[in-house]
Coordinates of C-alpha atoms in Angstrom, one line a residue:
X1430 CA 0.1 0.1 0.0
X1431 CA 2.6 2.5 0.5
X1432 CA 4.3 1.9 -2.6
X1433 CA 1.1 2.7 -4.2
X1434 CA 0.9 5.9 -2.4
X1435 CA 4.2 6.9 -3.3
X1436 CA 3.2 6.3 -7.0
X1437 CA 0.0 8.2 -6.8
X1438 CA 1.6 11.4 -5.1
X1439 CA 4.5 11.0 -7.6
X1440 CA 1.8 11.0 -10.5
X1441 CA 0.1 13.7 -8.8
X1442 CA 3.3 16.2 -8.3
X1443 CA 4.6 15.5 -11.6
X1444 CA 1.7 16.0 -13.7
X1445 CA 2.7 13.8 -16.1
X1446 CA 2.0 10.1 -15.7
X1447 CA -1.8 10.4 -15.6
X1448 CA -1.2 10.9 -19.1
X1449 CA 1.2 8.5 -19.9
X1450 CA 0.5 4.6 -21.2
X1451 CA 1.3 2.2 -18.2
X1452 CA 4.7 1.1 -17.9
X1453 CA 5.6 -2.7 -17.6
X1454 CA 8.5 -4.2 -16.2
X1455 CA 10.7 -5.7 -18.9
X1456 CA 12.6 -7.7 -17.2
X1457 CA 15.4 -7.8 -15.8
X1458 CA 16.3 -4.2 -16.6
X1459 CA 13.0 -2.5 -16.7
X1460 CA 11.1 0.7 -17.8
X1461 CA 8.8 2.8 -16.6
X1462 CA 8.5 4.9 -13.4
X1463 CA 7.3 1.6 -11.8
X1464 CA 11.0 1.5 -10.4
X1465 CA 10.7 4.9 -9.0
X1466 CA 8.9 6.3 -5.7
X1467 CA 8.6 9.9 -4.8
X1468 CA 10.7 11.5 -2.5
X1469 CA 10.5 14.2 0.2
X1470 CA 11.8 17.0 -2.1
X1471 CA 9.8 16.2 -4.8
X1472 CA 12.1 14.2 -7.3
X1473 CA 11.7 10.8 -8.0
X1474 CA 14.4 8.3 -6.6
X1475 CA 14.5 4.7 -9.3
X1476 CA 16.5 1.8 -8.6
X1477 CA 17.4 -1.0 -11.7
X1478 CA 18.5 -4.5 -10.3
X1479 CA 21.1 -4.9 -12.4
X1480 CA 24.8 -6.3 -13.0
X1481 CA 27.6 -4.1 -13.3
X1482 CA 28.3 -3.1 -17.1
X1483 CA 27.2 -0.1 -19.3
X1484 CA 23.8 0.6 -19.9
X1485 CA 21.6 3.0 -21.8
X1486 CA 18.8 5.4 -20.0
X1487 CA 16.2 7.2 -21.8
X1488 CA 14.0 9.7 -20.3
X1489 CA 10.6 11.6 -22.0
X1490 CA 10.7 14.8 -20.0
X1491 CA 7.9 17.4 -19.7
X1492 CA 4.2 17.1 -18.7
X1493 CA 1.2 19.1 -18.7
X1494 CA 2.8 22.1 -16.9
X1495 CA 5.9 23.7 -17.1
X1496 CA 9.0 21.8 -15.4
X1497 CA 13.0 21.9 -14.9
X1498 CA 14.8 18.3 -14.5
X1499 CA 17.9 17.2 -13.6
X1500 CA 19.2 13.4 -13.8
X1501 CA 21.9 11.7 -11.2
X1502 CA 22.5 8.7 -10.2
X1503 CA 25.1 6.4 -8.1
X1504 CA 27.6 8.4 -6.0
X1505 CA 26.6 11.1 -7.1
X1506 CA 27.4 11.9 -10.5
X1507 CA 25.8 14.3 -12.7
X1508 CA 24.2 12.4 -15.5
X1509 CA 22.1 15.2 -17.5
X1510 CA 21.7 18.7 -17.0
X1511 CA 19.0 20.5 -16.0
X1512 CA 16.4 20.4 -19.2
X1513 CA 13.6 22.8 -18.9
X1514 CA 9.8 22.1 -20.6
X1515 CA 7.4 24.0 -21.5
X1516 CA 3.7 23.1 -20.4
X1517 CA 2.7 20.3 -22.7
X1518 CA 5.7 19.5 -23.8
X1519 CA 8.0 16.4 -23.8
X1520 CA 11.7 15.8 -25.1
X1521 CA 13.1 12.8 -24.7
X1522 CA 16.9 12.4 -23.9
X1523 CA 19.6 9.5 -23.8
X1524 CA 22.9 8.8 -22.0
X1525 CA 24.8 5.7 -20.6
X1526 CA 25.8 4.9 -17.7
X1527 CA 28.8 2.8 -16.1
X1528 CA 27.5 0.6 -13.5
X1529 CA 30.1 -0.9 -11.3
X1530 CA 31.0 -2.8 -7.7
X1531 CA 32.3 -0.3 -6.1
X1532 CA 30.1 2.2 -7.4
X1533 CA 32.2 5.3 -6.4
X1534 CA 35.9 5.4 -5.3
X1535 CA 38.0 2.3 -5.9
X1536 CA 38.9 1.6 -2.4
X1537 CA 35.7 3.4 -0.9
X1538 CA 32.5 2.2 0.5
X1539 CA 30.7 -0.8 -2.1
X1540 CA 27.6 1.7 -2.5
X1541 CA 24.7 0.3 -2.9
X1542 CA 24.4 -2.8 -5.9
X1543 CA 22.3 -2.2 -9.4
X1544 CA 21.9 1.1 -11.1
X1545 CA 20.2 3.9 -8.8
X1546 CA 18.9 7.5 -10.5
X1547 CA 17.3 10.6 -9.3
X1548 CA 15.1 12.9 -11.6
X1549 CA 15.5 16.1 -9.4
X1550 CA 15.7 19.5 -10.4
X1551 CA 13.5 22.7 -9.6
X1552 CA 10.6 21.5 -11.2
X1553 CA 11.2 17.8 -12.2
X1554 CA 8.2 16.4 -15.0
X1555 CA 9.1 12.7 -16.0
X1556 CA 6.9 11.3 -18.6
X1557 CA 8.9 7.8 -19.1
X1558 CA 12.0 5.9 -18.1
X1559 CA 13.8 3.0 -19.9
X1560 CA 17.3 1.4 -18.9
X1561 CA 18.7 -1.1 -21.4
X1562 CA 22.0 -2.9 -21.3
X1563 CA 24.6 -1.2 -23.9
X1564 CA 27.4 -3.8 -23.7
X1565 CA 29.0 -2.3 -27.0
X1566 CA 29.3 1.0 -25.0
X1567 CA 32.7 2.6 -25.2
X1568 CA 34.2 4.0 -21.6
X1569 CA 35.8 7.0 -21.1
X1570 CA 38.1 6.1 -18.4
X1571 CA 39.7 8.4 -15.6
X1572 CA 42.6 8.1 -13.4
X1573 CA 43.0 10.6 -10.8
X1574 CA 43.1 11.2 -7.3
X1575 CA 40.7 13.1 -4.7
X1576 CA 39.9 15.8 -7.2
X1577 CA 38.4 13.7 -10.0
X1578 CA 37.0 11.3 -8.2
X1579 CA 33.2 10.5 -7.3
X1580 CA 33.2 12.0 -3.9
X1581 CA 30.9 10.2 -1.5
X1582 CA 29.8 13.4 0.4
X1583 CA 28.8 16.9 -0.1
X1584 CA 30.6 19.3 -0.5
X1585 CA 33.1 17.6 -1.8
X1586 CA 32.9 17.1 -5.8
X1587 CA 35.4 15.6 -8.0
X1588 CA 35.3 17.0 -11.5
X1589 CA 35.2 13.4 -12.8
X1590 CA 31.4 13.6 -11.4
X1591 CA 30.4 16.2 -13.1
X1592 CA 32.1 15.2 -16.9
X1593 CA 29.0 12.5 -17.6
X1594 CA 26.4 15.2 -18.4
X1595 CA 28.9 16.5 -21.5
X1596 CA 28.4 12.6 -22.9
X1597 CA 25.9 11.1 -24.8
X1598 CA 24.6 7.8 -25.8
X1599 CA 27.2 5.5 -26.6
X1600 CA 30.0 6.2 -24.3
X1601 CA 29.9 6.3 -20.2
X1602 CA 32.5 7.9 -18.1
X1603 CA 34.3 4.7 -16.1
X1604 CA 35.4 7.2 -12.8
X1605 CA 38.3 5.0 -11.6
X1606 CA 39.8 8.1 -9.6
X1607 CA 40.2 7.4 -6.4
X1608 CA 41.1 9.9 -3.0
X1609 CA 44.9 10.0 -2.1
X1610 CA 46.5 8.2 -5.1
X1611 CA 49.9 8.9 -6.5
X1612 CA 51.1 7.7 -9.9
X1613 CA 53.1 5.2 -6.9
X1614 CA 50.3 4.1 -5.5
X1615 CA 47.8 3.8 -8.5
X1616 CA 50.0 1.1 -9.8
X1617 CA 50.9 -0.6 -6.7
X1618 CA 47.1 -1.6 -5.8
X1619 CA 45.8 -4.1 -7.7
X1620 CA 42.3 -2.3 -7.2
X1621 CA 42.9 0.5 -9.3
X1622 CA 45.0 0.6 -12.3
X1623 CA 45.1 -3.2 -12.6
X1624 CA 41.3 -3.0 -12.8
X1625 CA 41.0 -0.2 -15.1
X1626 CA 43.1 -1.8 -17.5
X1627 CA 41.6 -5.7 -17.6
X1628 CA 38.4 -3.5 -18.3
X1629 CA 40.1 -1.2 -21.3
X1630 CA 39.0 -2.1 -25.0
X1631 CA 40.2 -1.1 -28.1
X1632 CA 39.3 2.7 -28.6
X1633 CA 38.7 3.8 -25.2
X1634 CA 40.2 7.0 -23.8
X1635 CA 42.0 6.5 -20.7
X1636 CA 42.3 9.9 -19.0
X1637 CA 45.4 10.1 -16.3
X1638 CA 45.9 13.2 -13.9
X1639 CA 48.3 12.3 -11.1
X1640 CA 50.2 14.9 -9.3
X1641 CA 48.4 16.6 -5.7
X1642 CA 50.0 13.1 -3.9
X1643 CA 53.4 12.6 -6.1
X1644 CA 54.7 15.2 -2.8
X1645 CA 58.1 12.9 -2.2
X1646 CA 58.0 11.5 -6.3
X1647 CA 61.2 12.2 -7.4
X1648 CA 61.5 13.4 -11.0
X1649 CA 62.8 10.4 -12.6
X1650 CA 60.5 8.1 -10.9
X1651 CA 57.4 10.3 -11.9
X1652 CA 58.1 9.8 -15.5
X1653 CA 58.7 6.4 -15.1
X1654 CA 55.0 5.9 -13.8
X1655 CA 53.6 7.8 -16.0
X1656 CA 55.1 6.4 -18.6
X1657 CA 54.2 2.8 -17.5
X1658 CA 50.7 3.6 -17.1
X1659 CA 50.7 5.7 -20.7
X1660 CA 52.2 1.9 -22.2
X1661 CA 49.8 -0.3 -20.6
X1662 CA 47.1 1.8 -21.8
X1663 CA 48.3 1.5 -25.2
X1664 CA 48.9 -2.3 -25.1
X1665 CA 45.2 -2.7 -24.3
X1666 CA 44.5 -1.1 -27.4
X1667 CA 43.2 2.1 -25.3
X1668 CA 44.0 5.8 -26.1
X1669 CA 46.2 7.1 -23.3
X1670 CA 45.6 11.1 -22.6
X1671 CA 47.8 12.7 -19.9
X1672 CA 46.1 15.7 -17.8
X1673 CA 47.8 18.3 -16.1
X1674 CA 46.4 18.9 -12.0
X1675 CA 43.9 21.4 -11.5
X1676 CA 45.7 24.3 -9.6
X1677 CA 45.8 25.0 -6.3
X1678 CA 43.6 28.6 -5.3
X1679 CA 47.0 29.8 -3.7
X1680 CA 47.5 33.5 -4.4
X1681 CA 50.4 35.6 -4.3
X1682 CA 50.1 39.2 -3.3
X1683 CA 49.7 40.4 -6.9
X1684 CA 46.9 38.0 -7.3
X1685 CA 48.7 35.8 -9.4
X1686 CA 49.0 32.0 -9.1
X1687 CA 52.5 31.7 -9.8
X1688 CA 53.8 30.0 -7.1
X1689 CA 55.0 25.9 -6.4
X1690 CA 51.8 25.5 -3.9
X1691 CA 49.4 26.7 -6.8
X1692 CA 51.1 25.4 -9.5
X1693 CA 51.9 21.8 -8.0
X1694 CA 55.6 21.9 -7.6
X1695 CA 56.2 19.0 -4.7
X1696 CA 58.8 19.1 -2.3
X1697 CA 61.7 17.8 -3.9
X1698 CA 61.5 21.1 -6.8
X1699 CA 59.7 18.3 -9.6
X1700 CA 57.3 20.7 -11.7
X1701 CA 54.7 18.2 -12.3
X1702 CA 52.8 20.2 -14.9
X1703 CA 56.1 20.9 -16.6
X1704 CA 57.0 17.0 -16.5
X1705 CA 53.6 15.9 -17.9
X1706 CA 53.7 18.4 -20.9
X1707 CA 57.0 17.4 -21.7
X1708 CA 56.0 13.5 -21.3
X1709 CA 53.2 14.1 -23.3
X1710 CA 55.3 15.5 -26.6
X1711 CA 57.6 12.6 -26.3
X1712 CA 55.7 9.4 -25.8
X1713 CA 53.3 11.8 -28.3
X1714 CA 50.0 11.4 -26.1
X1715 CA 47.4 13.8 -26.4
X1716 CA 47.6 16.4 -23.6
X1717 CA 45.0 18.2 -21.6
X1718 CA 46.5 21.0 -19.9
X1719 CA 43.7 21.4 -17.0
X1720 CA 46.7 23.3 -14.8
X1721 CA 46.8 26.0 -17.7
X1722 CA 43.5 26.1 -18.3
X1723 CA 42.0 26.4 -13.9
X1724 CA 44.7 29.0 -13.4
X1725 CA 43.4 31.4 -16.1
X1726 CA 39.6 30.9 -14.9
X1727 CA 41.0 31.5 -11.2
X1728 CA 42.9 34.1 -11.4
X1729 CA 40.0 35.7 -14.3
X1730 CA 37.3 35.3 -11.1
X1731 CA 40.6 36.9 -8.2
X1732 CA 40.9 36.0 -4.9
X1733 CA 37.5 36.9 -3.5
X1734 CA 35.1 35.0 -6.0
X1735 CA 37.6 32.1 -7.3
X1736 CA 36.5 30.8 -3.7
X1737 CA 33.3 29.7 -4.6
X1738 CA 35.1 26.9 -6.9
X1739 CA 36.9 25.7 -3.9
X1740 CA 35.7 24.8 -0.1
X1741 CA 37.6 27.7 0.9
X1742 CA 34.4 29.1 2.5
X1743 CA 33.3 25.5 3.7
X1744 CA 36.5 23.4 4.9
X1745 CA 39.4 25.9 4.3
X1746 CA 40.2 24.1 1.8
X1747 CA 42.0 25.6 -1.7
X1748 CA 42.6 21.9 -3.3
X1749 CA 39.2 20.4 -3.3
X1750 CA 36.8 22.2 -5.7
X1751 CA 32.9 22.6 -5.0
X1752 CA 30.2 21.6 -6.7
X1753 CA 30.5 24.8 -8.8
X1754 CA 34.3 24.3 -9.1
X1755 CA 33.9 20.9 -10.2
X1756 CA 30.9 21.8 -12.5
X1757 CA 33.4 24.8 -14.2
X1758 CA 36.5 22.1 -14.7
X1759 CA 34.3 19.5 -16.1
X1760 CA 33.1 21.6 -18.7
X1761 CA 36.8 23.0 -19.9
X1762 CA 37.8 18.9 -20.1
X1763 CA 34.7 18.2 -21.9
X1764 CA 35.8 21.2 -24.2
X1765 CA 39.2 19.6 -24.8
X1766 CA 37.8 16.4 -25.2
X1767 CA 36.1 18.2 -28.5
X1768 CA 38.7 20.2 -29.8
X1769 CA 41.0 17.7 -29.6
X1770 CA 38.8 14.8 -31.2
X1771 CA 39.2 12.5 -28.4
X1772 CA 35.6 11.9 -28.5
X1773 CA 33.9 12.1 -31.6
X1774 CA 31.2 15.2 -31.3
X1775 CA 28.2 12.8 -32.1
X1776 CA 28.9 11.4 -28.3
X1777 CA 29.1 15.0 -26.8
X1778 CA 26.1 17.0 -25.9

């Protein structure tokens, strides 16, 4: 009785279910809002009991009244950006999700099994939902640290968590970044790169951003570990992409970030971004210079406004990004994926 009441409430709230045809389960994956329940915030929480893998999700947004709907899922991943619909209008959107175990950080909690989606936003209106297996979908792998990972708890947000909204159907972000990892530990722990390596298929891009925790890694070792990562990705037929680290929000008196703390020069004097740039050139590997891009953005905003990109106010943290910062930095990465043809236009939003 409680589930029936919740679904009835959802129909009233969204103003769309009553007009939609009855949806029935399409076992074992299912379709329709019969997999969803209304939440206290007005969103719909949906669960699909699926095994790890890649899945296409198609949502029909809209209804009798105007709405604004976003979709998130798993460990706080942004999957579909806020989409407005006028009264009486419906639009269909599709994307692909990577379901894995554990669902968030590789060394973190396992999370819940299956696929969890939240259909939320300012005024959610959803008419239909379908999840189907997509075993041939490409995956865009992320190898990185806490600035990239699927952070489990608000307000911390990695840019990899916000990247999926930029990808369409046929390719899913597989975020294997993990808090506290360096080039040393990512190779040493079988739960990290060994797991990524085993899953890579020919043509899969693998973005590598490791630097923040290589605080005592000498230059030769740092280069050797990055080279190993690149070579092992290529051996599997994947496409390695080296990514320089996001800057720390650490200003000089003149309002610039031209210092070792901000630009990731470690305790041994190793200039991580410079090493990555040089290595990308020598290995003929695509480079996303996220250090340069984030430096320009932080300096553009200045010492006060740039606090909103980081957790300066909330946590006195000038390394980890807020939702806004992660969102902006993910957009920078997505633009580079397009500009360098790492992901084809048809698979980008």
